[in-house]
Short mmCIF file of C-alpha atoms in Angstrom, two decimals:
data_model
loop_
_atom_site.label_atom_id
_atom_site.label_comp_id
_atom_site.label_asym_id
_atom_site.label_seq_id
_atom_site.Cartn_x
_atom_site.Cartn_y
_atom_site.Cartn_z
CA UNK A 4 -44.73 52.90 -14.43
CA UNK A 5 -41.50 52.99 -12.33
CA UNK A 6 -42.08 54.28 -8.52
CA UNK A 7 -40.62 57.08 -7.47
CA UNK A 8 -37.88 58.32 -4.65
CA UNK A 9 -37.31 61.41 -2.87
CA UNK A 10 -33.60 61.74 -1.54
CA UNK A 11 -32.78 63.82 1.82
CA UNK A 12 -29.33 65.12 2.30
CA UNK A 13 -28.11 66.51 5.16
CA UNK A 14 -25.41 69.46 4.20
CA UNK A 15 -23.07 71.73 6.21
CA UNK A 16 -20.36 73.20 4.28
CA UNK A 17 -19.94 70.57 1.68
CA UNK A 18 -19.57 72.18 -1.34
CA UNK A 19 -16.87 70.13 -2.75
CA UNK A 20 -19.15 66.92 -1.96
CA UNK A 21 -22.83 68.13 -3.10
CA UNK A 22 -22.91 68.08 -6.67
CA UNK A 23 -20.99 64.63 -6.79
CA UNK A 24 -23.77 63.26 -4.92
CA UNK A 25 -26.46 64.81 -6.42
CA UNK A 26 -25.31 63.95 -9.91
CA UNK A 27 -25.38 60.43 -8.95
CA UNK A 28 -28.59 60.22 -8.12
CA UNK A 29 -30.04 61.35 -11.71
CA UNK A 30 -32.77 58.93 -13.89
CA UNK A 31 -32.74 57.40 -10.14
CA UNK A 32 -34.11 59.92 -8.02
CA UNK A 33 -37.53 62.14 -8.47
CA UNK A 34 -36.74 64.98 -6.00
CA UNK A 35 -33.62 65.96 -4.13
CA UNK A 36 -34.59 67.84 -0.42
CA UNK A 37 -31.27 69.18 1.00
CA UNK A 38 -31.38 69.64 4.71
CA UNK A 39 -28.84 73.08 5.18
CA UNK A 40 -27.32 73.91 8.66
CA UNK A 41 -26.37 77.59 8.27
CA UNK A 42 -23.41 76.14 5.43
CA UNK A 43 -21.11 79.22 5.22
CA UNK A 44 -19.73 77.83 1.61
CA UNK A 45 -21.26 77.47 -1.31
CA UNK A 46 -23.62 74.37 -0.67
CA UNK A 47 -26.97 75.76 -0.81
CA UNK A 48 -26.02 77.97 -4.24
CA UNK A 49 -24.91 74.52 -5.62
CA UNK A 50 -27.44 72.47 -4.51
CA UNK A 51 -30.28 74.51 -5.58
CA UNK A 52 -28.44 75.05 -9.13
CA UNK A 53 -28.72 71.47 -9.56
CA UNK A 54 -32.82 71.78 -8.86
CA UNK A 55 -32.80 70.71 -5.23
CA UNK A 56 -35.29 71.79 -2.65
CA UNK A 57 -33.11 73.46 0.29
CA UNK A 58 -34.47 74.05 3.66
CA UNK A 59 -32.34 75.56 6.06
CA UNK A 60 -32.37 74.29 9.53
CA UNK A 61 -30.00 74.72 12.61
CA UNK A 62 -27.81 71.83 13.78
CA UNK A 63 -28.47 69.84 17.42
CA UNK A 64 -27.56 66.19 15.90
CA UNK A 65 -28.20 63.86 12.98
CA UNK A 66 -31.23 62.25 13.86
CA UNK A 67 -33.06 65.91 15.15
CA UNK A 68 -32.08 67.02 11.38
CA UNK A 69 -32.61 63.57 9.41
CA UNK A 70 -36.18 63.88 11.00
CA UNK A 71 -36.66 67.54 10.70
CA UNK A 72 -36.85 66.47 6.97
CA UNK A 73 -38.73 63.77 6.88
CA UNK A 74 -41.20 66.10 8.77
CA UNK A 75 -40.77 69.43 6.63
CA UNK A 76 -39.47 68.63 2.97
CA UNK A 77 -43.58 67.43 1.97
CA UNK A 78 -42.72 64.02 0.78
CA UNK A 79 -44.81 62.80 -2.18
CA UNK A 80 -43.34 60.13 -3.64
CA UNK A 81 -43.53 56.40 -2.98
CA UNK A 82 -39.91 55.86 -1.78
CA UNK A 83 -37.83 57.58 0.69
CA UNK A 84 -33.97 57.53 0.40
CA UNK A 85 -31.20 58.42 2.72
CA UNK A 86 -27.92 59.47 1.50
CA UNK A 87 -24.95 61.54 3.01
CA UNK A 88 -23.32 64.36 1.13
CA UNK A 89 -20.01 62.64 0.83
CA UNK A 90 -21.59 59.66 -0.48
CA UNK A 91 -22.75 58.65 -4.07
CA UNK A 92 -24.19 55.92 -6.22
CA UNK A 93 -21.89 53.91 -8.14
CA UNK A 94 -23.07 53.50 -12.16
CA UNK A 95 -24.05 49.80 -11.47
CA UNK A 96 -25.90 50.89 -8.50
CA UNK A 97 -27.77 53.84 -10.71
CA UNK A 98 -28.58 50.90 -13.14
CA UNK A 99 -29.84 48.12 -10.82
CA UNK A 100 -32.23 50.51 -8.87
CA UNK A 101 -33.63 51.98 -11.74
CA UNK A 102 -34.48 48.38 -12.75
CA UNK A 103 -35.70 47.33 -9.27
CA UNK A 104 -38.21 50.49 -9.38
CA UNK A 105 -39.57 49.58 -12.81
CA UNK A 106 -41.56 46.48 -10.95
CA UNK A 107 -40.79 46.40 -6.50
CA UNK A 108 -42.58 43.49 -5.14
CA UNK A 109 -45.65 45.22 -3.20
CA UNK A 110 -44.42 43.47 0.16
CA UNK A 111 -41.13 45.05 0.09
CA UNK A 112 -41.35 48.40 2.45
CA UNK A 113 -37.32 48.76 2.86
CA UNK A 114 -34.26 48.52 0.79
CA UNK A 115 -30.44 47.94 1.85
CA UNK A 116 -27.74 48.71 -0.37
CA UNK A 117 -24.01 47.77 -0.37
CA UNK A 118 -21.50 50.84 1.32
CA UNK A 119 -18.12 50.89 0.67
CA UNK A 120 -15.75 53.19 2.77
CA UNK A 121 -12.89 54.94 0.60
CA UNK A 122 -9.99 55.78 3.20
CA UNK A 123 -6.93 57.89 1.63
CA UNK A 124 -8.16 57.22 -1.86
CA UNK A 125 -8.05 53.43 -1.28
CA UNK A 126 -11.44 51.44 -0.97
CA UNK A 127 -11.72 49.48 2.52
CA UNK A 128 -12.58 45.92 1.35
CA UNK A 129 -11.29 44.23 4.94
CA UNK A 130 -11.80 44.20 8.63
CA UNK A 131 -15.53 43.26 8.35
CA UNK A 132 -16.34 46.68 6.89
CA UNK A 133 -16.96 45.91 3.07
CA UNK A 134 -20.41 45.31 2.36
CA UNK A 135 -21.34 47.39 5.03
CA UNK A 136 -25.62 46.46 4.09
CA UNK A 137 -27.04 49.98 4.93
CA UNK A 138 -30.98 50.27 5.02
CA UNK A 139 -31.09 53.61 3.32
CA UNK A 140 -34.49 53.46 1.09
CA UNK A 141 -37.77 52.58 2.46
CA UNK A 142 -41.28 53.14 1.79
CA UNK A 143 -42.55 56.65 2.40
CA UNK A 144 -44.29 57.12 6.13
CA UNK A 145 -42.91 54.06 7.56
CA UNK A 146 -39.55 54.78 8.08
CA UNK A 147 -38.57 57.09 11.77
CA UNK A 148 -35.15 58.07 12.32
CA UNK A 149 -33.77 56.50 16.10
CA UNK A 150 -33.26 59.81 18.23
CA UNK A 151 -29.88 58.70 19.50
CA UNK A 152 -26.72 61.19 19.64
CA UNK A 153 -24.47 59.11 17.40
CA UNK A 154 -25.10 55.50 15.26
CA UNK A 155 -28.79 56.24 14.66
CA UNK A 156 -30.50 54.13 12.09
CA UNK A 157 -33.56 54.16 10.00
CA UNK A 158 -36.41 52.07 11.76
CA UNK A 159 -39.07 50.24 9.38
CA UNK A 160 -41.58 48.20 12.09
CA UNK A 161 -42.74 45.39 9.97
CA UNK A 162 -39.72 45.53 8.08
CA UNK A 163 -40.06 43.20 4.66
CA UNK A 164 -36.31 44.14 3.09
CA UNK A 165 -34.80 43.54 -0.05
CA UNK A 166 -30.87 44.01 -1.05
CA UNK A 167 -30.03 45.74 -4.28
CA UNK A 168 -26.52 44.47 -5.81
CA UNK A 169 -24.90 45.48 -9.02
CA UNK A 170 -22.82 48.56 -7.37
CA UNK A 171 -22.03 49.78 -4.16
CA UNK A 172 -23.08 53.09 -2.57
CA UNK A 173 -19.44 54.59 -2.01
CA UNK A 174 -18.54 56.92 0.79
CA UNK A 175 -15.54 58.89 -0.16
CA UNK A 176 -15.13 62.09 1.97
CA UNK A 177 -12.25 64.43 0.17
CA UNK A 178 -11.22 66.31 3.03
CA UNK A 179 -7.56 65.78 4.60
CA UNK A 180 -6.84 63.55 7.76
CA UNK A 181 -7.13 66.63 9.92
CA UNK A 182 -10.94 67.28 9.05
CA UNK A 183 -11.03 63.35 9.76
CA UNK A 184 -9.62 63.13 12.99
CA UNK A 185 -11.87 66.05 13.80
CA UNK A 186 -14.89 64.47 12.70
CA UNK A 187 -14.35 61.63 15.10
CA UNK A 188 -13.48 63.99 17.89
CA UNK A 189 -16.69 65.04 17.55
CA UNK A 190 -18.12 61.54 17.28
CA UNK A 191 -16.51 60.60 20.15
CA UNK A 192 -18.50 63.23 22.41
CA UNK A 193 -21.59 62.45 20.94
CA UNK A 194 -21.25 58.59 21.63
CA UNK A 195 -20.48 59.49 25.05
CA UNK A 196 -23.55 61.18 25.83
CA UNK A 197 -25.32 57.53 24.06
CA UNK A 198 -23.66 55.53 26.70
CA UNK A 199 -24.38 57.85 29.40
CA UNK A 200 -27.93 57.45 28.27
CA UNK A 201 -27.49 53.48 27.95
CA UNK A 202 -25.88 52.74 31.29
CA UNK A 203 -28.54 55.42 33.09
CA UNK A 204 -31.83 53.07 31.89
CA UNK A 205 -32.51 49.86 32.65
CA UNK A 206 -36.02 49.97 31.10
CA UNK A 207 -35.67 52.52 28.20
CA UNK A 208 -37.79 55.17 27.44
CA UNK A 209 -35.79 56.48 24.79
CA UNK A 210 -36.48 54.89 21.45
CA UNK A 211 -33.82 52.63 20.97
CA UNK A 212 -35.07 50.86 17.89
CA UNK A 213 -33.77 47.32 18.79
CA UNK A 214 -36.86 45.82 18.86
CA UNK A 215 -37.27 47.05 14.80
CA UNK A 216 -33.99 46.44 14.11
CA UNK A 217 -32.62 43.70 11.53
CA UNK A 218 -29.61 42.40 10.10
CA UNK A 219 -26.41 43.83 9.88
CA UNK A 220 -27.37 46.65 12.25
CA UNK A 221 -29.26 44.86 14.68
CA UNK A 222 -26.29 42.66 14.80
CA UNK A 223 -23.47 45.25 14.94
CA UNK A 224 -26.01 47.15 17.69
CA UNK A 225 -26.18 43.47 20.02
CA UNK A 226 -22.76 43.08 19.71
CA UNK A 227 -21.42 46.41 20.89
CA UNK A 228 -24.01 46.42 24.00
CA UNK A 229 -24.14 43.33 24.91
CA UNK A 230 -20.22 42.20 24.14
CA UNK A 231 -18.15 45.07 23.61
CA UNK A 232 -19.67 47.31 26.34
CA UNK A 233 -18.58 44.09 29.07
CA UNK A 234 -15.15 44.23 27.79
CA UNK A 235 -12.84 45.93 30.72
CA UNK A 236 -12.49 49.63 29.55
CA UNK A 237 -8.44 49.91 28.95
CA UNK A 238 -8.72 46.64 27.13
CA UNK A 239 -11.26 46.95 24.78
CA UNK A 240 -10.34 49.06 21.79
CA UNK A 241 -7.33 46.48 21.31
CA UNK A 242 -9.50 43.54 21.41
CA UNK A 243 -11.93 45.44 18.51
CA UNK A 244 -8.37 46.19 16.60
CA UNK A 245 -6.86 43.06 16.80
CA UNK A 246 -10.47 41.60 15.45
CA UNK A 247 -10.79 43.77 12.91
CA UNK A 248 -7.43 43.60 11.57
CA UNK A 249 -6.01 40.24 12.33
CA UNK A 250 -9.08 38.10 12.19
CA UNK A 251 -11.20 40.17 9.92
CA UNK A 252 -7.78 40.80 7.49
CA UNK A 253 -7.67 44.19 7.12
CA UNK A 254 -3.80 44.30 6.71
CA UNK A 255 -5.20 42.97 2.77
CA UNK A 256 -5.96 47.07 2.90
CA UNK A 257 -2.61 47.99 2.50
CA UNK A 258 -0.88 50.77 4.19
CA UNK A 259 -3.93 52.96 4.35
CA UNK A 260 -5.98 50.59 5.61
CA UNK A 261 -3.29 50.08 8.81
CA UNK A 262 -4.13 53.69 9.19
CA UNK A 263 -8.17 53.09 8.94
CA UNK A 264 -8.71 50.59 10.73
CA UNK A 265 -6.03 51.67 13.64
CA UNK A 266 -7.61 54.68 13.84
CA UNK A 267 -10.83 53.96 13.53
CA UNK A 268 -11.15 50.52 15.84
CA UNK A 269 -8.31 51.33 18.19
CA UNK A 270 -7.43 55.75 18.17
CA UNK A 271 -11.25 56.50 18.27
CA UNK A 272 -12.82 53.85 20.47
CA UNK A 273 -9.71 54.74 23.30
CA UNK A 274 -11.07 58.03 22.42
CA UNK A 275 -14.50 57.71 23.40
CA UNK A 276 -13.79 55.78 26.98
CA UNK A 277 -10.98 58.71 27.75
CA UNK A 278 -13.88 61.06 26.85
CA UNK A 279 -16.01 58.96 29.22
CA UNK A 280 -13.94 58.76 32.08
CA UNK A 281 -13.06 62.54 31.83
CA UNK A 282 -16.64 63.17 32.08
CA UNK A 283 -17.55 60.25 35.07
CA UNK A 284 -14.80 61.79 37.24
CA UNK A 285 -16.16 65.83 36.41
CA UNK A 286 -19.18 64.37 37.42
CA UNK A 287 -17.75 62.75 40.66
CA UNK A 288 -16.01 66.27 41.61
CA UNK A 289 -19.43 67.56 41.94
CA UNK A 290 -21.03 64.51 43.47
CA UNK A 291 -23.53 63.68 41.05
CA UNK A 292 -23.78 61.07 38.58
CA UNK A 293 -22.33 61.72 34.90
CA UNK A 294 -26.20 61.58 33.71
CA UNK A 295 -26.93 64.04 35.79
CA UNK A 296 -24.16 66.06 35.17
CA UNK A 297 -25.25 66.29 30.90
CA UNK A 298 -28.95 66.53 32.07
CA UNK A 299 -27.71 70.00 34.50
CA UNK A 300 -25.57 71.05 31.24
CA UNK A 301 -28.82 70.55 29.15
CA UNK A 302 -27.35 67.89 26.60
CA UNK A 303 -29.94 65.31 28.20
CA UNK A 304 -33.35 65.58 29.18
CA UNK A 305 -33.60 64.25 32.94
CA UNK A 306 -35.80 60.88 32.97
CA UNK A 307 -38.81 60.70 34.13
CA UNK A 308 -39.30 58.70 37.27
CA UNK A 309 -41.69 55.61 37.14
CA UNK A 310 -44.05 54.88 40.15
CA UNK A 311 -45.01 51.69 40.98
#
């Protein structure tokens, strides 16, 4: 008898996204839970329409509300799957998981599949961003989201993965540039607080997830504290531009993948250290450190001191 999934969505004001997704996931999917904060559109009238379970919750980040579900939406079913609103299954995909669930090898506890950005209606095959290997199914209760700000990922400890192939999972978001660049603004901040975070621990107490962490994300994760992060500040953003679209090809995108990946390696990371050093030299002005400064505004909880 093929196992079963339960899917969790995360929703604010995506009604021109939710049944696209949704849809998607029928004959693949046993139970949709939609996680709502406060949408003031027609998202939770859609998504119940189409038989999902809607809980309403309000919004602090991704990973608060990705685990608010996993806590609240009574998860029965063998698998768990994560899927964004703006994202759905290609028909190959559909196909090759509903095969893979007929008969999963008992070891296997978590399951990538293949994303593929769509940028200005063109798909983004370059610049080391196509497959993007996403671990977005896993077996239910041993899967935790990472409570970071921004770039959290589904941890598996003991992690025994499998990749399914046939179709990609496509994320093609329909609003204009505008929403985009928005988006990212908003990105930006929350990476900031992330690095504040970083640079303040030596010894985290935070749950970072590294030591759980495999493949492509592990990697990506290494790379961008390890490498990127020693990088001097004004210089970095070109470095991960010219790598992404000279070495890694992405001028084989086309025009709108100049756009993607110059906004997206070069525009947003210069975005993030501007945001950074705005904040480091607020924090200065007041003669405490930029940690504290978040922890005073209440975006940080102030760490707790170790004794020897």
């Amino acid at each position: 008898m093929p196992q079963s999934i339960t899917a969790l969505i995360l929703t604010f004001n995506e009604e021109q996204h939710i049944e696209r997704c949704i849809r998607s996931l029928e004959g693949v999917v046993e139970r949709v839970c939609v996680i709502d904060s406060l949408s003031t559109d027609r998202t939770v009238e859609i998504a119940k329409g189409l038989g999902a379970t809607v809980l309403v919750n309000p919004w602090k980040n991704y990973a608060t509300q990705f685990q608010f579900g996993l806590d609240n939406c009574d998860i029965t079913t063998e698998w768990t799957m994560r899927i964004d609103a703006d994202e759905y299954l290609e028909s190959g995909l559909r196909d090759a998981m509903q095969n893979w669930l007929a008969s999963p090898p008992e070891h296997i506890n978590a399951v990538y599949l293949r994303r593929k950005m769509v940028f200005l209606e063109r798909p983004i095959t370059h610049g080391f961003f196509y497959p993007a290997m996403m671990l977005r199914l896993w077996k239910t209760g041993q899967g935790r989201i990472e409570q970071r700000w921004m770039d959290e990922h589904v941890i598996v400890e003991n992690v025994q993965s499998a990749t399914i192939e046939g179709g990609d999972l496509v994320d093609h978001n329909l609003n204009d540039l505008g929403w985009w660049v928005s988006k990212h603004n908003g990105y930006a901040t929350r990476e900031v607080y992330d690095m504040v975070e970083i640079l303040e621990r030596e010894n985290t107490h935070k749950d970072s997830g590294m030591e759980d962490m495999t493949g492509q994300a592990a990697r990506k994760r290494w790379l961008k504290e390890n490498l990127y992060s020693r990088l001097p500040t004004t210089l970095r953003a070109g470095f991960y531009f010219f790598y992404r679209y000279v070495i890694g090809r992405g001028f084989l995108d086309g025009k709108e993948g100049f756009f993607f990946h110059f906004l997206q390696a070069f525009w947003y990371r210069t975005l993030v250290e501007a945001k950074l050093f705005e904040l480091e030299k607020q924090a200065s002005a007041e003669g405490i450190s930029a940690y504290d400064k978040l922890c005073k505004n209440g975006i940080l909880e102030p760490r707790v001191k170790q004794h020897p």
